[in-house]
């Protein structure tokens, strides 16, 4: 079973601050890296699915980068807003079975107005 | 509206009883998944199905069973053999392998 680590575990920032989180995973057997946002009382929602080393994806103020050789991905939020408050989950999938995602424990972000 | 529904939202079970959690999707997705969440842990895969009438064990399948008789439905049965069933259960689906998964709202199961 892959060991997926996310840091920090939690983060409190002021509205307007930019922030970033890290997802670390074993680089062998890598196929794809998923990022999900999970707001309280809602379902997890996909942000990005990344497969290529050096890949960068962006959705509004949120962007992510991927380094498959060293086994990490960064998620950036520019100008955080209170509505960005959520738990952010990363989940790599292995090449041996692309359906089996291994989820990290998440980074819980709270943005104060 | 397309999406995934899970029922019930809250479920209470007495020890020794089997209970079935419902998961239905109208997204026409081939693949469906069941995850379990416990405090302080990431989502853990219980079972998944890539196609009707076929399913595979995930990392923590012991004490659980599933069926996939219809494309839209993937019910999970928590049997009395599951030693610690109290948890939050999430169902998900996807259109294929290596693509984003869509999640339902979850069912919180409590064993009394």
mmCIF file of N, CA and C in Angstrom, chain A:
data_model
loop_
_atom_site.group_PDB
_atom_site.id
_atom_site.type_symbol
_atom_site.label_atom_id
_atom_site.label_comp_id
_atom_site.label_asym_id
_atom_site.label_seq_id
_atom_site.Cartn_x
_atom_site.Cartn_y
_atom_site.Cartn_z
ATOM 1 N N UNK A 1 0.857 -1.191 0.000
ATOM 2 C CA UNK A 1 0.000 0.000 0.000
ATOM 3 C C UNK A 1 0.889 1.236 0.000
ATOM 4 N N UNK A 2 0.580 2.190 -0.882
ATOM 5 C CA UNK A 2 1.334 3.427 -0.942
ATOM 6 C C UNK A 2 1.170 4.211 0.345
ATOM 7 N N UNK A 3 2.243 4.934 0.742
ATOM 8 C CA UNK A 3 2.150 5.811 1.887
ATOM 9 C C UNK A 3 2.060 7.228 1.357
ATOM 10 N N UNK A 4 0.930 7.875 1.586
ATOM 11 C CA UNK A 4 0.702 9.220 1.069
ATOM 12 C C UNK A 4 0.698 10.186 2.244
ATOM 13 N N UNK A 5 1.513 11.205 2.160
ATOM 14 C CA UNK A 5 1.590 12.184 3.245
ATOM 15 C C UNK A 5 1.213 13.559 2.742
ATOM 16 N N UNK A 6 0.372 14.227 3.517
ATOM 17 C CA UNK A 6 -0.015 15.579 3.184
ATOM 18 C C UNK A 6 0.403 16.509 4.317
ATOM 19 N N UNK A 7 0.921 17.663 3.945
ATOM 20 C CA UNK A 7 1.308 18.634 4.964
ATOM 21 C C UNK A 7 0.984 20.039 4.478
ATOM 22 N N UNK A 8 0.654 20.946 5.420
ATOM 23 C CA UNK A 8 0.442 20.644 6.832
ATOM 24 C C UNK A 8 -0.893 19.919 7.042
ATOM 25 N N UNK A 9 -1.145 19.472 8.259
ATOM 26 C CA UNK A 9 -2.431 18.834 8.557
ATOM 27 C C UNK A 9 -3.538 19.854 8.548
ATOM 28 N N UNK A 10 -3.237 21.057 9.076
ATOM 29 C CA UNK A 10 -4.237 22.128 9.069
ATOM 30 C C UNK A 10 -3.539 23.463 8.899
ATOM 31 N N UNK A 11 -4.322 24.410 8.434
ATOM 32 C CA UNK A 11 -3.781 25.717 8.089
ATOM 33 C C UNK A 11 -4.862 26.760 8.322
ATOM 34 N N UNK A 12 -4.508 27.837 9.001
ATOM 35 C CA UNK A 12 -5.431 28.944 9.210
ATOM 36 C C UNK A 12 -4.810 30.181 8.596
ATOM 37 N N UNK A 13 -5.521 30.816 7.669
ATOM 38 C CA UNK A 13 -4.980 32.002 7.001
ATOM 39 C C UNK A 13 -6.036 33.097 6.982
ATOM 40 N N UNK A 14 -5.566 34.303 6.717
ATOM 41 C CA UNK A 14 -6.480 35.439 6.577
ATOM 42 C C UNK A 14 -6.907 35.556 5.123
ATOM 43 N N UNK A 15 -8.099 36.079 4.943
ATOM 44 C CA UNK A 15 -8.611 36.337 3.597
ATOM 45 C C UNK A 15 -7.575 37.163 2.831
ATOM 46 N N UNK A 16 -7.298 36.747 1.596
ATOM 47 C CA UNK A 16 -6.322 37.460 0.778
ATOM 48 C C UNK A 16 -4.938 36.844 0.779
ATOM 49 N N UNK A 17 -4.652 36.018 1.807
ATOM 50 C CA UNK A 17 -3.341 35.351 1.847
ATOM 51 C C UNK A 17 -3.279 34.274 0.776
ATOM 52 N N UNK A 18 -2.089 34.043 0.268
ATOM 53 C CA UNK A 18 -1.873 32.912 -0.623
ATOM 54 C C UNK A 18 -1.282 31.768 0.193
ATOM 55 N N UNK A 19 -1.583 30.551 -0.202
ATOM 56 C CA UNK A 19 -1.146 29.411 0.588
ATOM 57 C C UNK A 19 -0.831 28.230 -0.306
ATOM 58 N N UNK A 20 -0.108 27.288 0.232
ATOM 59 C CA UNK A 20 0.176 26.082 -0.551
ATOM 60 C C UNK A 20 0.299 24.873 0.366
ATOM 61 N N UNK A 21 -0.023 23.704 -0.177
ATOM 62 C CA UNK A 21 0.039 22.446 0.542
ATOM 63 C C UNK A 21 0.893 21.473 -0.253
ATOM 64 N N UNK A 22 1.348 20.449 0.432
ATOM 65 C CA UNK A 22 2.187 19.444 -0.204
ATOM 66 C C UNK A 22 1.568 18.060 -0.089
ATOM 67 N N UNK A 23 1.721 17.285 -1.135
ATOM 68 C CA UNK A 23 1.345 15.871 -1.133
ATOM 69 C C UNK A 23 2.576 15.082 -1.550
ATOM 70 N N UNK A 24 3.004 14.140 -0.707
ATOM 71 C CA UNK A 24 4.185 13.314 -1.003
ATOM 72 C C UNK A 24 3.754 11.866 -1.151
ATOM 73 N N UNK A 25 4.340 11.183 -2.119
ATOM 74 C CA UNK A 25 3.955 9.798 -2.374
ATOM 75 C C UNK A 25 5.149 9.065 -2.985
ATOM 76 N N UNK A 26 5.196 7.738 -2.849
ATOM 77 C CA UNK A 26 6.284 6.980 -3.482
ATOM 78 C C UNK A 26 6.214 7.149 -4.992
ATOM 79 N N UNK A 27 7.334 7.427 -5.626
ATOM 80 C CA UNK A 27 7.338 7.736 -7.055
ATOM 81 C C UNK A 27 7.269 6.489 -7.938
ATOM 82 N N UNK A 28 7.504 5.312 -7.390
ATOM 83 C CA UNK A 28 7.435 4.108 -8.213
ATOM 84 C C UNK A 28 5.979 3.726 -8.452
ATOM 85 N N UNK A 29 5.701 3.080 -9.552
ATOM 86 C CA UNK A 29 4.345 2.631 -9.881
ATOM 87 C C UNK A 29 3.340 3.762 -9.978
ATOM 88 N N UNK A 30 3.779 4.951 -10.269
ATOM 89 C CA UNK A 30 2.857 6.083 -10.308
ATOM 90 C C UNK A 30 2.116 6.104 -11.633
ATOM 91 N N UNK A 31 0.832 6.457 -11.571
ATOM 92 C CA UNK A 31 0.068 6.656 -12.807
ATOM 93 C C UNK A 31 -0.568 8.040 -12.860
ATOM 94 N N UNK A 32 -1.300 8.416 -11.818
ATOM 95 C CA UNK A 32 -2.015 9.699 -11.813
ATOM 96 C C UNK A 32 -2.121 10.218 -10.393
ATOM 97 N N UNK A 33 -2.248 11.527 -10.268
ATOM 98 C CA UNK A 33 -2.408 12.172 -8.969
ATOM 99 C C UNK A 33 -3.681 12.991 -9.005
ATOM 100 N N UNK A 34 -4.584 12.675 -8.058
ATOM 101 C CA UNK A 34 -5.859 13.382 -7.970
ATOM 102 C C UNK A 34 -5.822 14.361 -6.795
ATOM 103 N N UNK A 35 -6.434 15.528 -6.989
ATOM 104 C CA UNK A 35 -6.683 16.460 -5.889
ATOM 105 C C UNK A 35 -8.196 16.654 -5.766
ATOM 106 N N UNK A 36 -8.689 16.590 -4.519
ATOM 107 C CA UNK A 36 -10.110 16.795 -4.253
ATOM 108 C C UNK A 36 -10.270 17.849 -3.168
ATOM 109 N N UNK A 37 -11.367 18.596 -3.253
ATOM 110 C CA UNK A 37 -11.730 19.540 -2.199
ATOM 111 C C UNK A 37 -12.976 18.992 -1.521
ATOM 112 N N UNK A 38 -12.960 18.989 -0.180
ATOM 113 C CA UNK A 38 -14.068 18.438 0.585
ATOM 114 C C UNK A 38 -14.524 19.495 1.581
ATOM 115 N N UNK A 39 -15.641 20.151 1.241
ATOM 116 C CA UNK A 39 -16.215 21.144 2.145
ATOM 117 C C UNK A 39 -17.105 20.435 3.159
ATOM 118 N N UNK A 40 -17.200 21.042 4.324
ATOM 119 C CA UNK A 40 -18.025 20.467 5.394
ATOM 120 C C UNK A 40 -19.454 20.298 4.908
ATOM 121 N N UNK A 41 -20.037 19.157 5.206
ATOM 122 C CA UNK A 41 -21.426 18.819 4.875
ATOM 123 C C UNK A 41 -21.669 18.666 3.368
ATOM 124 N N UNK A 42 -20.604 18.563 2.603
ATOM 125 C CA UNK A 42 -20.752 18.322 1.161
ATOM 126 C C UNK A 42 -19.947 17.092 0.763
ATOM 127 N N UNK A 43 -20.042 16.736 -0.501
ATOM 128 C CA UNK A 43 -19.273 15.599 -1.018
ATOM 129 C C UNK A 43 -17.918 16.078 -1.514
ATOM 130 N N UNK A 44 -16.901 15.218 -1.471
ATOM 131 C CA UNK A 44 -15.615 15.592 -2.099
ATOM 132 C C UNK A 44 -15.826 15.893 -3.574
ATOM 133 N N UNK A 45 -15.085 16.898 -4.032
ATOM 134 C CA UNK A 45 -15.240 17.347 -5.416
ATOM 135 C C UNK A 45 -13.862 17.383 -6.069
ATOM 136 N N UNK A 46 -13.753 16.829 -7.270
ATOM 137 C CA UNK A 46 -12.451 16.770 -7.942
ATOM 138 C C UNK A 46 -11.989 18.159 -8.352
ATOM 139 N N UNK A 47 -10.714 18.424 -8.101
ATOM 140 C CA UNK A 47 -10.086 19.656 -8.574
ATOM 141 C C UNK A 47 -9.242 19.358 -9.820
ATOM 142 N N UNK A 48 -8.321 18.416 -9.679
ATOM 143 C CA UNK A 48 -7.407 18.106 -10.781
ATOM 144 C C UNK A 48 -7.089 16.614 -10.804
ATOM 145 N N UNK A 49 -6.812 16.122 -12.022
ATOM 146 C CA UNK A 49 -6.191 14.818 -12.196
ATOM 147 C C UNK A 49 -4.964 15.050 -13.066
ATOM 148 N N UNK A 50 -3.804 14.686 -12.540
ATOM 149 C CA UNK A 50 -2.551 14.999 -13.231
ATOM 150 C C UNK A 50 -1.771 13.714 -13.453
ATOM 151 N N UNK A 51 -1.161 13.603 -14.624
ATOM 152 C CA UNK A 51 -0.446 12.370 -14.937
ATOM 153 C C UNK A 51 1.000 12.591 -15.367
ATOM 154 N N UNK A 52 1.313 13.731 -15.922
ATOM 155 C CA UNK A 52 2.640 13.913 -16.512
ATOM 156 C C UNK A 52 3.587 14.652 -15.574
ATOM 157 N N UNK A 53 4.823 14.207 -15.527
ATOM 158 C CA UNK A 53 5.828 14.896 -14.743
ATOM 159 C C UNK A 53 5.950 16.332 -15.242
ATOM 160 N N UNK A 54 5.942 17.285 -14.326
ATOM 161 C CA UNK A 54 6.029 18.674 -14.705
ATOM 162 C C UNK A 54 4.691 19.304 -15.044
ATOM 163 N N UNK A 55 3.641 18.506 -14.983
ATOM 164 C CA UNK A 55 2.304 18.997 -15.306
ATOM 165 C C UNK A 55 1.904 20.110 -14.354
ATOM 166 N N UNK A 56 1.246 21.129 -14.898
ATOM 167 C CA UNK A 56 0.684 22.196 -14.082
ATOM 168 C C UNK A 56 -0.757 22.383 -14.534
ATOM 169 N N UNK A 57 -1.663 22.485 -13.538
ATOM 170 C CA UNK A 57 -3.070 22.701 -13.876
ATOM 171 C C UNK A 57 -3.585 23.862 -13.049
ATOM 172 N N UNK A 58 -4.591 24.545 -13.620
ATOM 173 C CA UNK A 58 -5.120 25.725 -12.936
ATOM 174 C C UNK A 58 -6.624 25.761 -13.096
ATOM 175 N N UNK A 59 -7.296 26.140 -11.986
ATOM 176 C CA UNK A 59 -8.735 26.338 -12.014
ATOM 177 C C UNK A 59 -9.016 27.568 -11.161
ATOM 178 N N UNK A 60 -9.226 28.690 -11.839
ATOM 179 C CA UNK A 60 -9.446 29.932 -11.100
ATOM 180 C C UNK A 60 -8.210 30.331 -10.313
ATOM 181 N N UNK A 61 -8.369 30.468 -8.994
ATOM 182 C CA UNK A 61 -7.248 30.868 -8.128
ATOM 183 C C UNK A 61 -6.446 29.667 -7.627
ATOM 184 N N UNK A 62 -6.854 28.487 -7.986
ATOM 185 C CA UNK A 62 -6.201 27.280 -7.501
ATOM 186 C C UNK A 62 -5.370 26.660 -8.624
ATOM 187 N N UNK A 63 -4.153 26.283 -8.285
ATOM 188 C CA UNK A 63 -3.302 25.619 -9.266
ATOM 189 C C UNK A 63 -2.536 24.498 -8.589
ATOM 190 N N UNK A 64 -2.026 23.584 -9.402
ATOM 191 C CA UNK A 64 -1.284 22.447 -8.857
ATOM 192 C C UNK A 64 -0.142 22.101 -9.790
ATOM 193 N N UNK A 65 0.929 21.591 -9.204
ATOM 194 C CA UNK A 65 2.069 21.109 -9.977
ATOM 195 C C UNK A 65 2.370 19.683 -9.565
ATOM 196 N N UNK A 66 3.073 18.973 -10.428
ATOM 197 C CA UNK A 66 3.343 17.555 -10.182
ATOM 198 C C UNK A 66 4.793 17.226 -10.525
ATOM 199 N N UNK A 67 5.466 16.538 -9.609
ATOM 200 C CA UNK A 67 6.816 16.024 -9.848
ATOM 201 C C UNK A 67 6.769 14.525 -9.556
ATOM 202 N N UNK A 68 6.686 13.737 -10.630
ATOM 203 C CA UNK A 68 6.552 12.289 -10.448
ATOM 204 C C UNK A 68 7.886 11.626 -10.127
ATOM 205 N N UNK A 69 8.990 12.262 -10.535
ATOM 206 C CA UNK A 69 10.302 11.649 -10.293
ATOM 207 C C UNK A 69 10.653 11.665 -8.821
ATOM 208 N N UNK A 70 10.309 12.762 -8.150
ATOM 209 C CA UNK A 70 10.607 12.868 -6.718
ATOM 210 C C UNK A 70 9.394 12.577 -5.847
ATOM 211 N N UNK A 71 8.242 12.407 -6.455
ATOM 212 C CA UNK A 71 7.055 11.975 -5.724
ATOM 213 C C UNK A 71 6.399 13.046 -4.883
ATOM 214 N N UNK A 72 6.076 14.190 -5.493
ATOM 215 C CA UNK A 72 5.329 15.195 -4.742
ATOM 216 C C UNK A 72 4.488 16.040 -5.690
ATOM 217 N N UNK A 73 3.479 16.657 -5.093
ATOM 218 C CA UNK A 73 2.624 17.605 -5.795
ATOM 219 C C UNK A 73 2.327 18.759 -4.844
ATOM 220 N N UNK A 74 2.271 19.962 -5.405
ATOM 221 C CA UNK A 74 1.914 21.146 -4.627
ATOM 222 C C UNK A 74 0.562 21.664 -5.108
ATOM 223 N N UNK A 75 -0.254 22.113 -4.164
ATOM 224 C CA UNK A 75 -1.497 22.795 -4.487
ATOM 225 C C UNK A 75 -1.371 24.218 -3.973
ATOM 226 N N UNK A 76 -1.629 25.190 -4.830
ATOM 227 C CA UNK A 76 -1.522 26.596 -4.465
ATOM 228 C C UNK A 76 -2.899 27.256 -4.523
ATOM 229 N N UNK A 77 -3.184 28.110 -3.572
ATOM 230 C CA UNK A 77 -4.385 28.934 -3.623
ATOM 231 C C UNK A 77 -3.931 30.379 -3.517
ATOM 232 N N UNK A 78 -4.264 31.147 -4.534
ATOM 233 C CA UNK A 78 -3.857 32.549 -4.568
ATOM 234 C C UNK A 78 -4.982 33.407 -4.018
ATOM 235 N N UNK A 79 -4.669 34.308 -3.094
ATOM 236 C CA UNK A 79 -5.698 35.195 -2.562
ATOM 237 C C UNK A 79 -6.860 34.428 -1.936
ATOM 238 N N UNK A 80 -6.574 33.661 -0.898
ATOM 239 C CA UNK A 80 -7.594 32.784 -0.289
ATOM 240 C C UNK A 80 -8.844 33.562 0.107
ATOM 241 N N UNK A 81 -9.982 32.916 -0.087
ATOM 242 C CA UNK A 81 -11.281 33.470 0.292
ATOM 243 C C UNK A 81 -11.936 32.532 1.308
ATOM 244 N N UNK A 82 -12.865 33.050 2.114
ATOM 245 C CA UNK A 82 -13.546 32.171 3.093
ATOM 246 C C UNK A 82 -14.170 30.936 2.447
ATOM 247 N N UNK A 83 -14.656 31.065 1.216
ATOM 248 C CA UNK A 83 -15.279 29.913 0.543
ATOM 249 C C UNK A 83 -14.256 28.841 0.149
ATOM 250 N N UNK A 84 -12.966 29.129 0.276
ATOM 251 C CA UNK A 84 -11.936 28.128 0.024
ATOM 252 C C UNK A 84 -11.750 27.209 1.229
ATOM 253 N N UNK A 85 -12.377 27.550 2.346
ATOM 254 C CA UNK A 85 -12.252 26.727 3.555
ATOM 255 C C UNK A 85 -12.789 25.334 3.280
ATOM 256 N N UNK A 86 -11.935 24.343 3.450
ATOM 257 C CA UNK A 86 -12.292 22.958 3.134
ATOM 258 C C UNK A 86 -11.102 22.076 3.497
ATOM 259 N N UNK A 87 -11.303 20.785 3.368
ATOM 260 C CA UNK A 87 -10.182 19.847 3.459
ATOM 261 C C UNK A 87 -9.774 19.463 2.051
ATOM 262 N N UNK A 88 -8.480 19.532 1.787
ATOM 263 C CA UNK A 88 -7.953 19.241 0.454
ATOM 264 C C UNK A 88 -7.248 17.891 0.507
ATOM 265 N N UNK A 89 -7.733 16.971 -0.318
ATOM 266 C CA UNK A 89 -7.228 15.606 -0.330
ATOM 267 C C UNK A 89 -6.430 15.340 -1.587
ATOM 268 N N UNK A 90 -5.313 14.662 -1.451
ATOM 269 C CA UNK A 90 -4.619 14.180 -2.645
ATOM 270 C C UNK A 90 -4.682 12.662 -2.648
ATOM 271 N N UNK A 91 -4.633 12.091 -3.844
ATOM 272 C CA UNK A 91 -4.750 10.638 -3.981
ATOM 273 C C UNK A 91 -4.000 10.184 -5.222
ATOM 274 N N UNK A 92 -2.831 9.570 -5.034
ATOM 275 C CA UNK A 92 -2.159 8.986 -6.190
ATOM 276 C C UNK A 92 -2.776 7.638 -6.534
ATOM 277 N N UNK A 93 -2.711 7.311 -7.823
ATOM 278 C CA UNK A 93 -3.142 6.000 -8.286
ATOM 279 C C UNK A 93 -1.948 5.319 -8.915
ATOM 280 N N UNK A 94 -1.830 4.013 -8.707
ATOM 281 C CA UNK A 94 -0.676 3.289 -9.209
ATOM 282 C C UNK A 94 -0.873 2.779 -10.622
ATOM 283 N N UNK A 95 0.220 2.546 -11.310
ATOM 284 C CA UNK A 95 0.143 2.067 -12.687
ATOM 285 C C UNK A 95 -0.338 0.621 -12.739
ATOM 286 N N UNK A 96 -0.153 -0.109 -11.641
ATOM 287 C CA UNK A 96 -0.589 -1.503 -11.620
ATOM 288 C C UNK A 96 -2.102 -1.603 -11.597
ATOM 289 N N UNK A 97 -2.765 -0.594 -11.074
ATOM 290 C CA UNK A 97 -4.234 -0.583 -11.039
ATOM 291 C C UNK A 97 -4.697 0.849 -10.899
ATOM 292 N N UNK A 98 -5.045 1.429 -12.012
ATOM 293 C CA UNK A 98 -5.340 2.861 -12.002
ATOM 294 C C UNK A 98 -6.620 3.186 -11.259
ATOM 295 N N UNK A 99 -7.421 2.190 -10.941
ATOM 296 C CA UNK A 99 -8.659 2.453 -10.206
ATOM 297 C C UNK A 99 -8.428 2.604 -8.718
ATOM 298 N N UNK A 100 -7.335 2.104 -8.221
ATOM 299 C CA UNK A 100 -7.126 2.101 -6.778
ATOM 300 C C UNK A 100 -6.382 3.359 -6.348
ATOM 301 N N UNK A 101 -7.143 4.331 -5.897
ATOM 302 C CA UNK A 101 -6.534 5.544 -5.358
ATOM 303 C C UNK A 101 -6.219 5.339 -3.890
ATOM 304 N N UNK A 102 -5.102 5.903 -3.464
ATOM 305 C CA UNK A 102 -4.741 5.896 -2.050
ATOM 306 C C UNK A 102 -4.814 7.335 -1.568
ATOM 307 N N UNK A 103 -5.734 7.612 -0.663
ATOM 308 C CA UNK A 103 -5.949 8.980 -0.218
ATOM 309 C C UNK A 103 -5.057 9.332 0.961
ATOM 310 N N UNK A 104 -4.543 10.562 0.943
ATOM 311 C CA UNK A 104 -3.885 11.104 2.116
ATOM 312 C C UNK A 104 -4.931 11.539 3.131
ATOM 313 N N UNK A 105 -4.464 11.954 4.311
ATOM 314 C CA UNK A 105 -5.401 12.361 5.362
ATOM 315 C C UNK A 105 -5.909 13.785 5.155
ATOM 316 N N UNK A 106 -5.314 14.509 4.223
ATOM 317 C CA UNK A 106 -5.836 15.819 3.888
ATOM 318 C C UNK A 106 -5.176 16.971 4.610
ATOM 319 N N UNK A 107 -5.329 18.155 4.028
ATOM 320 C CA UNK A 107 -4.955 19.417 4.685
ATOM 321 C C UNK A 107 -6.230 20.193 4.889
ATOM 322 N N UNK A 108 -6.483 20.540 6.144
ATOM 323 C CA UNK A 108 -7.703 21.285 6.462
ATOM 324 C C UNK A 108 -7.378 22.770 6.468
ATOM 325 N N UNK A 109 -7.999 23.501 5.539
ATOM 326 C CA UNK A 109 -7.760 24.934 5.397
ATOM 327 C C UNK A 109 -8.935 25.723 5.949
ATOM 328 N N UNK A 110 -8.620 26.705 6.781
ATOM 329 C CA UNK A 110 -9.647 27.631 7.252
ATOM 330 C C UNK A 110 -9.186 29.038 6.902
ATOM 331 N N UNK A 111 -10.063 29.750 6.188
ATOM 332 C CA UNK A 111 -9.747 31.118 5.776
ATOM 333 C C UNK A 111 -10.645 32.070 6.561
ATOM 334 N N UNK A 112 -10.036 32.944 7.320
ATOM 335 C CA UNK A 112 -10.796 33.898 8.146
ATOM 336 C C UNK A 112 -10.979 35.213 7.408
ATOM 337 N N UNK A 113 -12.201 35.765 7.477
ATOM 338 C CA UNK A 113 -12.446 37.046 6.793
ATOM 339 C C UNK A 113 -11.740 38.193 7.493
#
